[in-house]
Short mmCIF file of N, CA and C in Angstrom, two decimals:
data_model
loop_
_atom_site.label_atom_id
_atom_site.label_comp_id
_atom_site.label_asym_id
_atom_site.label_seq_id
_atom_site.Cartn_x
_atom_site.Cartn_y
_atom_site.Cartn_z
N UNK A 993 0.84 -1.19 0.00
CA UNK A 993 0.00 0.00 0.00
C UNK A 993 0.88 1.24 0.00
N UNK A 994 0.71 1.87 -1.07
CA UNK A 994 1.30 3.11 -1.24
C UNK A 994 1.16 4.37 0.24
N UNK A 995 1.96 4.84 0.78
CA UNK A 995 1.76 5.76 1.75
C UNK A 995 1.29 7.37 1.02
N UNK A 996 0.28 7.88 0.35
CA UNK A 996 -0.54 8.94 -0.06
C UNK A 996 -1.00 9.19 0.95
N UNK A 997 -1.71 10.88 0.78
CA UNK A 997 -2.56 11.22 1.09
C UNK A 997 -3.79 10.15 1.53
N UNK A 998 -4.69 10.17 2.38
CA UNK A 998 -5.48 9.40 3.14
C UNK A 998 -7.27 9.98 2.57
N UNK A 999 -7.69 9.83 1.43
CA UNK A 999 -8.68 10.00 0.88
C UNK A 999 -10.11 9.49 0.91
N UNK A 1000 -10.85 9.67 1.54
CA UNK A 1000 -12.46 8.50 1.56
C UNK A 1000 -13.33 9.53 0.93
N UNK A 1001 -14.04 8.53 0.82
CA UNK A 1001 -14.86 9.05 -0.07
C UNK A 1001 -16.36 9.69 0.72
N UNK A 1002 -16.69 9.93 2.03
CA UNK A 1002 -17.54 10.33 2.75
C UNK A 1002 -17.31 12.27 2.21
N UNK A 1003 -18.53 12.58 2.11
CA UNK A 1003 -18.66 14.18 1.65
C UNK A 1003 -18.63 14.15 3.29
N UNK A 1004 -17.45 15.41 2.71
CA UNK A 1004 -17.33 16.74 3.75
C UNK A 1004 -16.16 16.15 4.70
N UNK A 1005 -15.86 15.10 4.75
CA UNK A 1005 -14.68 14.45 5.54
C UNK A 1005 -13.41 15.12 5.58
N UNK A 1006 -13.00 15.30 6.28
CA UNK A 1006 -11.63 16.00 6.28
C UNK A 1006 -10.35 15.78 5.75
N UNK A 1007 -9.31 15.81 5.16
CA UNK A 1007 -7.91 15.02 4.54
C UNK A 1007 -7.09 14.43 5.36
N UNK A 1008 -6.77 13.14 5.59
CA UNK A 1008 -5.81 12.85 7.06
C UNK A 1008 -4.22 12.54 6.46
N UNK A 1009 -3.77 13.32 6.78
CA UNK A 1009 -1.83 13.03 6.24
C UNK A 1009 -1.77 11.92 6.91
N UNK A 1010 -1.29 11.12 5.96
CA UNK A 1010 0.09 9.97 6.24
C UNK A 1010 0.51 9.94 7.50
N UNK A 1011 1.07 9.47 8.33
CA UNK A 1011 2.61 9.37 9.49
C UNK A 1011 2.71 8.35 9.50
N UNK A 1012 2.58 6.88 9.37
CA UNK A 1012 3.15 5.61 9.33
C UNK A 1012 2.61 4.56 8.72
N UNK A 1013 2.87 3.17 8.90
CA UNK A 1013 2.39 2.30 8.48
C UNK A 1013 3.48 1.20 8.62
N UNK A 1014 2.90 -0.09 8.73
CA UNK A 1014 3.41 -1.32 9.21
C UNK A 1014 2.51 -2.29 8.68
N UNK A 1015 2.82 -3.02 7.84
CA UNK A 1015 2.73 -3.84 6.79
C UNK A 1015 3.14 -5.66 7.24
N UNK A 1016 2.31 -6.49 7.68
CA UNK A 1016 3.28 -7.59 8.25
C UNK A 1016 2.07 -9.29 8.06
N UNK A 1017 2.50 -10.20 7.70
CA UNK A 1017 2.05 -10.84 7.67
C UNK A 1017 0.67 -11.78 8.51
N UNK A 1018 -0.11 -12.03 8.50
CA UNK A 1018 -0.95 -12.40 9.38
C UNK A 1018 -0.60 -13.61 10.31
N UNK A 1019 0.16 -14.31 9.72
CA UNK A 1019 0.77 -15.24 10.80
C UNK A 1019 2.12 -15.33 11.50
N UNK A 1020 3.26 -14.08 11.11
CA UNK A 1020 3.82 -13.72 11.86
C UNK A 1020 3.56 -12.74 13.08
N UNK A 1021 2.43 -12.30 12.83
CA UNK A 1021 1.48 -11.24 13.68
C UNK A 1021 0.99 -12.04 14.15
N UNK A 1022 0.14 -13.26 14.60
CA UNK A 1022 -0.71 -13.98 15.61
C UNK A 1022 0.57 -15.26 16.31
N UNK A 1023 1.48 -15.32 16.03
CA UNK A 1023 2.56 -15.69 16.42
C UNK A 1023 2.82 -15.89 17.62
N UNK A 1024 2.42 -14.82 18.04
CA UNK A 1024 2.59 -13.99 19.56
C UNK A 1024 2.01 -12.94 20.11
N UNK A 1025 1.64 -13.23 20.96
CA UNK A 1025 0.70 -12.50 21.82
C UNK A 1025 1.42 -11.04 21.78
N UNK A 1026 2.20 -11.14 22.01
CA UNK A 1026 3.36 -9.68 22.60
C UNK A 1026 3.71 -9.10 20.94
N UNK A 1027 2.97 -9.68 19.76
CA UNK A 1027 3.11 -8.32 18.93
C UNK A 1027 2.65 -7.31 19.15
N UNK A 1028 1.09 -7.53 19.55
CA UNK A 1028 0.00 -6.54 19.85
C UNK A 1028 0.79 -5.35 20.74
N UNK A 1029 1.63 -5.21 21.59
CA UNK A 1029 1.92 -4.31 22.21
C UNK A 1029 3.20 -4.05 21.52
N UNK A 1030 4.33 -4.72 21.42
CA UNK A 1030 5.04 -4.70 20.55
C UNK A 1030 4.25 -3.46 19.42
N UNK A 1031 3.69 -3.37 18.45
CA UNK A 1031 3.31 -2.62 17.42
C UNK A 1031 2.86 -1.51 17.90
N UNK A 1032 1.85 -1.62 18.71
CA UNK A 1032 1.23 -0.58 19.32
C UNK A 1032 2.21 0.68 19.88
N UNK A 1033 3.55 -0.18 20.60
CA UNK A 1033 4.05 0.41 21.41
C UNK A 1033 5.32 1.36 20.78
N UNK A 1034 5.10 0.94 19.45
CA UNK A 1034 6.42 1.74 18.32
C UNK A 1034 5.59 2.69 17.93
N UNK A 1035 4.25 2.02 16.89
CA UNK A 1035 3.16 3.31 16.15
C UNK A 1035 3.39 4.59 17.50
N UNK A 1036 2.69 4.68 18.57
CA UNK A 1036 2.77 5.30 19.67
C UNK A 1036 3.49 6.14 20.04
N UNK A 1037 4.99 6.15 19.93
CA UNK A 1037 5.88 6.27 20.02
C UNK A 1037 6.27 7.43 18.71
N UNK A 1038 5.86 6.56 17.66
CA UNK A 1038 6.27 7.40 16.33
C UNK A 1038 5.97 8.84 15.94
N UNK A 1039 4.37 8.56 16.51
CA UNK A 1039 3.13 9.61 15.95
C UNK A 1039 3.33 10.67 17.33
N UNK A 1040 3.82 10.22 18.83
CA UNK A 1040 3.20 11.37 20.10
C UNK A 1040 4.40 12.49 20.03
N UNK A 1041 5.46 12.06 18.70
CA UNK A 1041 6.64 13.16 19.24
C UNK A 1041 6.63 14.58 19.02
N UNK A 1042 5.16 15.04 18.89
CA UNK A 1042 4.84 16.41 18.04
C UNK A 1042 3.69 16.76 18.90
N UNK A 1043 3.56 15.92 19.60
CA UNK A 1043 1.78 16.91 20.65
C UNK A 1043 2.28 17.10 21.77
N UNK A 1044 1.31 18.18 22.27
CA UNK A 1044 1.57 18.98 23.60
C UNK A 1044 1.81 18.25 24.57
N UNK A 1045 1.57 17.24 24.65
CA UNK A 1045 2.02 16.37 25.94
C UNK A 1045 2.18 15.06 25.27
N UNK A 1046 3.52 15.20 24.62
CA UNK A 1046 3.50 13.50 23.76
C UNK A 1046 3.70 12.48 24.61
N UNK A 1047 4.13 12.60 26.21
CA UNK A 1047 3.92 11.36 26.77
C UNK A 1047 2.62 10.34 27.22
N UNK A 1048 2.09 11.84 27.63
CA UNK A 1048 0.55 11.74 27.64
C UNK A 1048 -0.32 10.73 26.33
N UNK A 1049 0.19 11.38 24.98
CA UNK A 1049 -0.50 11.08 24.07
C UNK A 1049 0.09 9.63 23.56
N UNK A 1050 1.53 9.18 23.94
CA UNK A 1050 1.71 8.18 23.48
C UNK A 1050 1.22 7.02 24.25
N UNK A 1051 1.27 7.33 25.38
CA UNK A 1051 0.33 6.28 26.45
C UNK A 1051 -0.90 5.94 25.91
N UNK A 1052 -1.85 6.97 25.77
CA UNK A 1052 -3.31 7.35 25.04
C UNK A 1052 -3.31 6.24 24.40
N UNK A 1053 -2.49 6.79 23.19
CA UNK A 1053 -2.80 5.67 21.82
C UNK A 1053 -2.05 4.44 21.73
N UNK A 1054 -1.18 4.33 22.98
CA UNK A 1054 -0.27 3.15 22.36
C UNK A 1054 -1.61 1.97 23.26
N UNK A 1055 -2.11 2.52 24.37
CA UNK A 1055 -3.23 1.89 24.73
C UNK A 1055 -4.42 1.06 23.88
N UNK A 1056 -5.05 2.49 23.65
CA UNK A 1056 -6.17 2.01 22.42
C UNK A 1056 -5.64 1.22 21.60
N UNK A 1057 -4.65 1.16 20.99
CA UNK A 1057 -4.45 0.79 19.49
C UNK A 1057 -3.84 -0.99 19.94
N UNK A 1058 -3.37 -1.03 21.09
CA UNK A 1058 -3.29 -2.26 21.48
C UNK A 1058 -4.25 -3.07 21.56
N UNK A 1059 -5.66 -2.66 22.09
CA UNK A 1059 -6.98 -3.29 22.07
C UNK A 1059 -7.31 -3.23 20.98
N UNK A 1060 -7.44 -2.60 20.06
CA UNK A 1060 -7.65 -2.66 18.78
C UNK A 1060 -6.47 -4.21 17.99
N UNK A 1061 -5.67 -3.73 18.35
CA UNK A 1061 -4.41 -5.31 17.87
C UNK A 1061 -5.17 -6.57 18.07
N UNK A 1062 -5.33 -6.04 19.60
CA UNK A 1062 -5.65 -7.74 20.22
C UNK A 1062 -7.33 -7.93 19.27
N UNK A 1063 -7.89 -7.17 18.85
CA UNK A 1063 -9.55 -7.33 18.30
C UNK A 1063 -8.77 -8.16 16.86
N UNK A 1064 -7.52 -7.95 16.33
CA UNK A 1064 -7.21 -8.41 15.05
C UNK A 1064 -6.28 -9.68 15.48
N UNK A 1065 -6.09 -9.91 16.70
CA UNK A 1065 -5.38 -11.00 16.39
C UNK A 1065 -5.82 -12.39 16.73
N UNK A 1066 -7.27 -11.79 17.30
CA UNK A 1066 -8.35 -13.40 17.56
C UNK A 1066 -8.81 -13.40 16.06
N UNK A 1067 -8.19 -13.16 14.68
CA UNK A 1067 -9.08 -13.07 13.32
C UNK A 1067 -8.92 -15.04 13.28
N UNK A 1068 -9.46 -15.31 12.15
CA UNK A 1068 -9.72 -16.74 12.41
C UNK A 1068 -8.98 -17.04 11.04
N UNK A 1069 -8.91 -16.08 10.13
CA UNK A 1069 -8.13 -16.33 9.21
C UNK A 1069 -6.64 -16.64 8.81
N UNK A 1070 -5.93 -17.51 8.50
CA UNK A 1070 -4.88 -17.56 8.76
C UNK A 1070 -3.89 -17.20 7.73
N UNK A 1071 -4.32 -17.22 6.27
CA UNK A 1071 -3.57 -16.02 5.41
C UNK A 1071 -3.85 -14.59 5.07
N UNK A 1072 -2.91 -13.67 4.84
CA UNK A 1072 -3.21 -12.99 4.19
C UNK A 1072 -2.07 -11.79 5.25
N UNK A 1073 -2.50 -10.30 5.33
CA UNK A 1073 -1.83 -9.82 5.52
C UNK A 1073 -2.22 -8.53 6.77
N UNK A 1074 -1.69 -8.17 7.75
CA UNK A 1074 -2.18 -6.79 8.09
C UNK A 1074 -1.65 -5.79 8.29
N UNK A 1075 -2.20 -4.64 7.95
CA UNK A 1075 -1.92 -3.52 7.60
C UNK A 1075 -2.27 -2.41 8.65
N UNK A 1076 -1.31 -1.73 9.13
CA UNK A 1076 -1.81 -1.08 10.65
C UNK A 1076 -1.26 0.74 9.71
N UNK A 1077 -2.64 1.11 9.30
CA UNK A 1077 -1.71 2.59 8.96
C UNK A 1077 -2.58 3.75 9.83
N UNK A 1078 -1.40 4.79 10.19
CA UNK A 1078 -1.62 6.03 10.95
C UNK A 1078 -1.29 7.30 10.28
N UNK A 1079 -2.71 8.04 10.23
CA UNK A 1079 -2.88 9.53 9.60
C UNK A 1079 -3.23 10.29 10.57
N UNK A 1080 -3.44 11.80 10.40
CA UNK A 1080 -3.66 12.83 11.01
C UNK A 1080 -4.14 13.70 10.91
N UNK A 1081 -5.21 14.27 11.19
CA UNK A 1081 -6.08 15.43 11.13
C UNK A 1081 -6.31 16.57 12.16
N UNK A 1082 -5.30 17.43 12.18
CA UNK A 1082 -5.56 18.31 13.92
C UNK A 1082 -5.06 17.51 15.09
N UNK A 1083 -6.07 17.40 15.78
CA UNK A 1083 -6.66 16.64 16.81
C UNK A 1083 -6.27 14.93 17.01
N UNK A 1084 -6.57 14.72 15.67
CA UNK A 1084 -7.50 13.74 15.72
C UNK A 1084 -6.44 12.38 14.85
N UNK A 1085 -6.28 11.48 15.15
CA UNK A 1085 -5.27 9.82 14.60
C UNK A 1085 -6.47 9.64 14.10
N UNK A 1086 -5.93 8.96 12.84
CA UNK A 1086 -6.57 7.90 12.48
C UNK A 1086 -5.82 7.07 12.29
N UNK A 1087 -6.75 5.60 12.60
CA UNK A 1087 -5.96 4.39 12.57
C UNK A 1087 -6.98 3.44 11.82
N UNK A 1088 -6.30 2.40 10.48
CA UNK A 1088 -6.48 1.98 9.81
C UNK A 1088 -6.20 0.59 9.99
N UNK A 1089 -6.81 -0.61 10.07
CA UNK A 1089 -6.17 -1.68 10.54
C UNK A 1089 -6.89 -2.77 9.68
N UNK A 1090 -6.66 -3.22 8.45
CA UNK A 1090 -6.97 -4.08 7.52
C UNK A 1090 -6.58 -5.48 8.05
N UNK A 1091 -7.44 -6.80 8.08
CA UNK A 1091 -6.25 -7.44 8.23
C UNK A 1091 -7.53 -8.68 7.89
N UNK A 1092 -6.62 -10.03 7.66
CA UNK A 1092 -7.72 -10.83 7.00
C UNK A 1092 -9.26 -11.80 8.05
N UNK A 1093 -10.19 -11.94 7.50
CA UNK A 1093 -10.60 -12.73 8.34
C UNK A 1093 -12.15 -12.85 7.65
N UNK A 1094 -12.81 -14.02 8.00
CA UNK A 1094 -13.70 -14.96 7.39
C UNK A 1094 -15.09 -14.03 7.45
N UNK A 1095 -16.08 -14.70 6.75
CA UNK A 1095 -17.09 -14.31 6.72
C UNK A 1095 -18.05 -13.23 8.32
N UNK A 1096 -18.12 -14.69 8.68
CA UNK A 1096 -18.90 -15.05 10.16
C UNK A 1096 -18.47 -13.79 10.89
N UNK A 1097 -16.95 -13.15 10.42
CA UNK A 1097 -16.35 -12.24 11.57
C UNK A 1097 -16.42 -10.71 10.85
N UNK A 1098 -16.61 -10.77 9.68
CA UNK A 1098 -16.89 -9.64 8.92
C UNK A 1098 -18.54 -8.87 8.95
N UNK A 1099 -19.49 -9.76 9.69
CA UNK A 1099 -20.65 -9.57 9.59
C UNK A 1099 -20.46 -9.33 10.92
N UNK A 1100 -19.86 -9.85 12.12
CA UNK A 1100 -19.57 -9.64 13.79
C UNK A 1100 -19.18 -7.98 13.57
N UNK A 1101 -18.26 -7.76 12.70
CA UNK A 1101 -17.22 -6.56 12.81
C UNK A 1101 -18.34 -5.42 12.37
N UNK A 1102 -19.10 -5.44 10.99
CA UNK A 1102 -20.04 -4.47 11.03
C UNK A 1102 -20.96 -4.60 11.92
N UNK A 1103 -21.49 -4.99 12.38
CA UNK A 1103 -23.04 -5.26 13.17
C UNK A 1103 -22.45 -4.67 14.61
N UNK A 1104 -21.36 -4.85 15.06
CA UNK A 1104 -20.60 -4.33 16.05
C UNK A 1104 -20.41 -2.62 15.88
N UNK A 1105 -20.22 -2.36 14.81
CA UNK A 1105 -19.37 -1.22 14.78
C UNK A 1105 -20.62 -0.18 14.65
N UNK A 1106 -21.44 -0.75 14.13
CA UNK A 1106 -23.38 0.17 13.59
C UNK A 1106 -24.22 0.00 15.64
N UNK A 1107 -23.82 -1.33 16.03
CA UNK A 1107 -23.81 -1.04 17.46
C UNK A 1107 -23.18 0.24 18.49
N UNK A 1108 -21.73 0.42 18.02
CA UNK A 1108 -21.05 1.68 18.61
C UNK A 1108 -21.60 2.97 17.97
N UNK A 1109 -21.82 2.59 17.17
CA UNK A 1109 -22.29 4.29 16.21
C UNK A 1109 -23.97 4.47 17.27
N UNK A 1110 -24.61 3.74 18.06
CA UNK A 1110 -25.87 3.67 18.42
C UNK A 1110 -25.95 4.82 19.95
N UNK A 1111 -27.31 5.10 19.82
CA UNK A 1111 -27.77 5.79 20.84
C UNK A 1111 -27.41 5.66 22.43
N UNK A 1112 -27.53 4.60 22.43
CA UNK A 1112 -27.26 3.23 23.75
C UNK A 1112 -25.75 2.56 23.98
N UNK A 1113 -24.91 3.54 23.37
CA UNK A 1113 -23.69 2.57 23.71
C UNK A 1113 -23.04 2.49 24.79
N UNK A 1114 -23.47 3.79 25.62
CA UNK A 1114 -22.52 3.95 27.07
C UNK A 1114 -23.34 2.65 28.26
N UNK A 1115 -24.97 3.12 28.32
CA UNK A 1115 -25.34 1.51 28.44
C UNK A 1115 -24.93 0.12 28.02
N UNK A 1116 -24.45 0.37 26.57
CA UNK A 1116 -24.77 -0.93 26.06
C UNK A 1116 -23.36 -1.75 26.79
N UNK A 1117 -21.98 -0.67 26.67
CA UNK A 1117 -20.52 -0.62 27.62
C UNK A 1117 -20.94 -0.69 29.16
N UNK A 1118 -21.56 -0.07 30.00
CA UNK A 1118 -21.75 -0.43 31.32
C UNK A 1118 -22.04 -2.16 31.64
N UNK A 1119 -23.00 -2.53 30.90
CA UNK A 1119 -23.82 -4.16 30.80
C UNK A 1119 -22.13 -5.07 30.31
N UNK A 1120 -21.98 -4.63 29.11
CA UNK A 1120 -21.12 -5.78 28.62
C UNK A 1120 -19.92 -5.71 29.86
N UNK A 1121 -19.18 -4.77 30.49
CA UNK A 1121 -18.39 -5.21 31.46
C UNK A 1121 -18.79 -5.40 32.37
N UNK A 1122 -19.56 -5.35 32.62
CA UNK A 1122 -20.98 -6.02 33.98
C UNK A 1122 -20.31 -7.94 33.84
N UNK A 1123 -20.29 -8.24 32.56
CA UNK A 1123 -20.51 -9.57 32.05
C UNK A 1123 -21.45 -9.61 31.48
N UNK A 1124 -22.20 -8.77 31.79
CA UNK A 1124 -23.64 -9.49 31.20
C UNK A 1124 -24.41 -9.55 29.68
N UNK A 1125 -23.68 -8.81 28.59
CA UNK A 1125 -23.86 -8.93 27.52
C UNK A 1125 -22.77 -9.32 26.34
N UNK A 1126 -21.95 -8.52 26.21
CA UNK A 1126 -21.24 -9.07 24.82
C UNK A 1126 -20.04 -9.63 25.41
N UNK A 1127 -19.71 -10.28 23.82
CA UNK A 1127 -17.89 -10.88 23.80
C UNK A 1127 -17.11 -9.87 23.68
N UNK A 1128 -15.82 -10.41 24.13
CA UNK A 1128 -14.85 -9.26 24.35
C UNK A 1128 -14.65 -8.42 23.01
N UNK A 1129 -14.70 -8.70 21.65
CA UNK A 1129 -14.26 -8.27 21.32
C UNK A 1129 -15.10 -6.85 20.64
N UNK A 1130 -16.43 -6.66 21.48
CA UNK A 1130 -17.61 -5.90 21.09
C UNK A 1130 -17.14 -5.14 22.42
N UNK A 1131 -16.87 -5.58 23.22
CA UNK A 1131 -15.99 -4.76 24.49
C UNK A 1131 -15.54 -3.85 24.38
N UNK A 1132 -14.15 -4.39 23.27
CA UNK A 1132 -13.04 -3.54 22.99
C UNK A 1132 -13.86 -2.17 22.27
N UNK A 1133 -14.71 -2.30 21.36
CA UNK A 1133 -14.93 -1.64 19.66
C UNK A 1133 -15.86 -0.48 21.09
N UNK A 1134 -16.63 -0.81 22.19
CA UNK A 1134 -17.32 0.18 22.42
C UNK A 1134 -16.24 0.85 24.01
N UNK A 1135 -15.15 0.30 24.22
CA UNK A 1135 -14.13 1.01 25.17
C UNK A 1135 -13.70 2.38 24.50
N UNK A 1136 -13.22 1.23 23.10
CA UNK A 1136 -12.87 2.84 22.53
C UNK A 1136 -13.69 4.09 22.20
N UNK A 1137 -14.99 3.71 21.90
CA UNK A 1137 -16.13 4.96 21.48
C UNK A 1137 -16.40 5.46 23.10
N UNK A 1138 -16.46 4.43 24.28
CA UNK A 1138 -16.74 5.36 25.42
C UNK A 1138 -14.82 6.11 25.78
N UNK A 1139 -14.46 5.22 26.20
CA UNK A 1139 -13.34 5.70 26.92
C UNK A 1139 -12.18 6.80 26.25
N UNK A 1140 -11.96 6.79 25.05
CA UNK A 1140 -11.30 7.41 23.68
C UNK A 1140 -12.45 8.31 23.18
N UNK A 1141 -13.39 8.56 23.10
CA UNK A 1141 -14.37 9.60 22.01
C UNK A 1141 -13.62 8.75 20.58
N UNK A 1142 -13.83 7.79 21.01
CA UNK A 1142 -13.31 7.23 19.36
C UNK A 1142 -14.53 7.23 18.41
N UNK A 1143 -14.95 7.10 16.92
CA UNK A 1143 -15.68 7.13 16.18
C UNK A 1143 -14.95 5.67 15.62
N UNK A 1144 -15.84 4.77 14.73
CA UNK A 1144 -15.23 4.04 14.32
C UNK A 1144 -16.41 3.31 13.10
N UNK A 1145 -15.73 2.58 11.98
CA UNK A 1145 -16.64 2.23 11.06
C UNK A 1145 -15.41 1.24 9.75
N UNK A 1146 -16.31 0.28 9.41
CA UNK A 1146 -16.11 -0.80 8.46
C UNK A 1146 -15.97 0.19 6.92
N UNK A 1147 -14.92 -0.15 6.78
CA UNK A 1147 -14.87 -0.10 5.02
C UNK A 1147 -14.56 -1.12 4.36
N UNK A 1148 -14.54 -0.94 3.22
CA UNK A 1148 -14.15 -2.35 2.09
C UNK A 1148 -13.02 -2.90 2.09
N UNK A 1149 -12.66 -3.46 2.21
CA UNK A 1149 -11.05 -4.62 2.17
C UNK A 1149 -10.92 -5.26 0.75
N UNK A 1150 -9.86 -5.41 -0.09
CA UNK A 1150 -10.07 -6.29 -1.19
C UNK A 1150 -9.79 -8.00 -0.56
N UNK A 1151 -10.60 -8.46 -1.15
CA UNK A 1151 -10.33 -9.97 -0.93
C UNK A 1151 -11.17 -10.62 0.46
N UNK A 1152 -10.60 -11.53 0.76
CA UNK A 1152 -11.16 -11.64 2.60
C UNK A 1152 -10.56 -11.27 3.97
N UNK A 1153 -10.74 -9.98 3.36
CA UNK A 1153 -10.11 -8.73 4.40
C UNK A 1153 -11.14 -8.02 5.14
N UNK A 1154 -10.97 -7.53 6.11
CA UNK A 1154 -11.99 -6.23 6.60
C UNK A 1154 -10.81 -4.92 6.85
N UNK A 1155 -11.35 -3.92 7.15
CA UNK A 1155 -10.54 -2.44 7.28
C UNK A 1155 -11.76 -2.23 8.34
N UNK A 1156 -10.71 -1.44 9.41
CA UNK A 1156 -11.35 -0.60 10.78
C UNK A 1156 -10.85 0.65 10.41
N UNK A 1157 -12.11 1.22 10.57
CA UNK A 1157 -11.60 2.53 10.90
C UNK A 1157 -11.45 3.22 12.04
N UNK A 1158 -10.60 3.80 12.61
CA UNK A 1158 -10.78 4.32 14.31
C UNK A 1158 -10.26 5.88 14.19
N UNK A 1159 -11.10 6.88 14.52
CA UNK A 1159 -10.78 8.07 14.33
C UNK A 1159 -10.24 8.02 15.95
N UNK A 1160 -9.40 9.06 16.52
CA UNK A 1160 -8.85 8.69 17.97
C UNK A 1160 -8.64 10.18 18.05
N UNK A 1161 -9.87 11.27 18.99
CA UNK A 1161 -9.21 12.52 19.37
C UNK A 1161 -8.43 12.83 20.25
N UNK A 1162 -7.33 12.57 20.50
CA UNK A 1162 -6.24 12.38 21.66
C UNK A 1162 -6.04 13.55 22.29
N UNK A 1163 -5.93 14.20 21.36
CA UNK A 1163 -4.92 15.36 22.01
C UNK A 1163 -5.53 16.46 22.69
N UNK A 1164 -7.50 16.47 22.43
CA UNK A 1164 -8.19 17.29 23.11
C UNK A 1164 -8.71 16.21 24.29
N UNK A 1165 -8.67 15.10 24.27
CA UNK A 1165 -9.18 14.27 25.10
C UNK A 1165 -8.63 14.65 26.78
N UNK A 1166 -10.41 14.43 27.00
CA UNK A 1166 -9.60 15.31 28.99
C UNK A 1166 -9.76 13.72 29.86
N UNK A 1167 -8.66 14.31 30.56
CA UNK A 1167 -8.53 12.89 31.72
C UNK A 1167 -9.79 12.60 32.50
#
């Protein structure tokens, strides 16, 4: 994947510059548990050396983006490839995380993510860490929309891929 400009096609969306990307196989990535932080903990690192409190901010995101890892590394698929890329808008990361995985989990991943976009999610987050409603990995997708002001949403993948989208406002985000 070419590192360009960061373009979607949603009217009125804003332009997100480039700052990284990490490109790595899907089964050298589920390998080990300790990539997930491992990756997280470089992206993090890469992107906080320019904000007002980059220690602050690299903690922030090297956090989130770890739960986000671990959501890609229960994928069930075992070829193909993932793609962890980081842009920037103001405020605001975006994080891009393509990576392969089967039907059954591509229909989990939207139906999840149209769940976080919902009226009810700070409820719907109180219940599921209660125990009492979802799997972890519907956990993770609504930690980040409560705990992060994250926004987040499914785009197209070629092949048997999915793409996350995670907008992440860090840098206005209050403790």
């Amino acid at each position: 994947m070419p590192m360009g400009t960061v373009h979607h096609h949603l009217a009125g969306e804003p332009t997100f510059e480039p700052m990284i990307q990490i490109d790595m196989e899907i089964k050298a990535f589920v390998s080990a548990w300790k990539h997930c932080d491992y990756v997280s903990t470089y992206m993090a690192r890469m992107i906080s050396r320019n904000r007002s409190d980059s220690v602050r901010h690299s903690n922030l995101f090297s956090s989130a983006f770890n739960e986000l890892l671990e959501v890609a590394f229960r994928t069930r698929h075992a070829d193909g490839e993932l793609a962890c890329r980081v842009s920037r808008h103001g405020a605001t990361d975006r994080i891009e995380l393509t990576f392969p995985c089967v039907p059954e989990e591509r229909q989990f991943y939207e139906q999840a993510v149209s769940l976080v976009a919902g009226s009810e999610v700070r409820e719907r987050y109180l219940n599921s860490v209660s125990g009492d409603l979802a799997p972890s990995r519907e956990v993770v997708l609504l930690e980040l929309a409560i705990d992060y002001n994250a926004t987040l949403r499914v785009e197209e993948a070629d092949g048997d891929a999915i793409k996350l989208v995670v907008d992440l406002p860090l840098e206005g985000l209050q403790n």
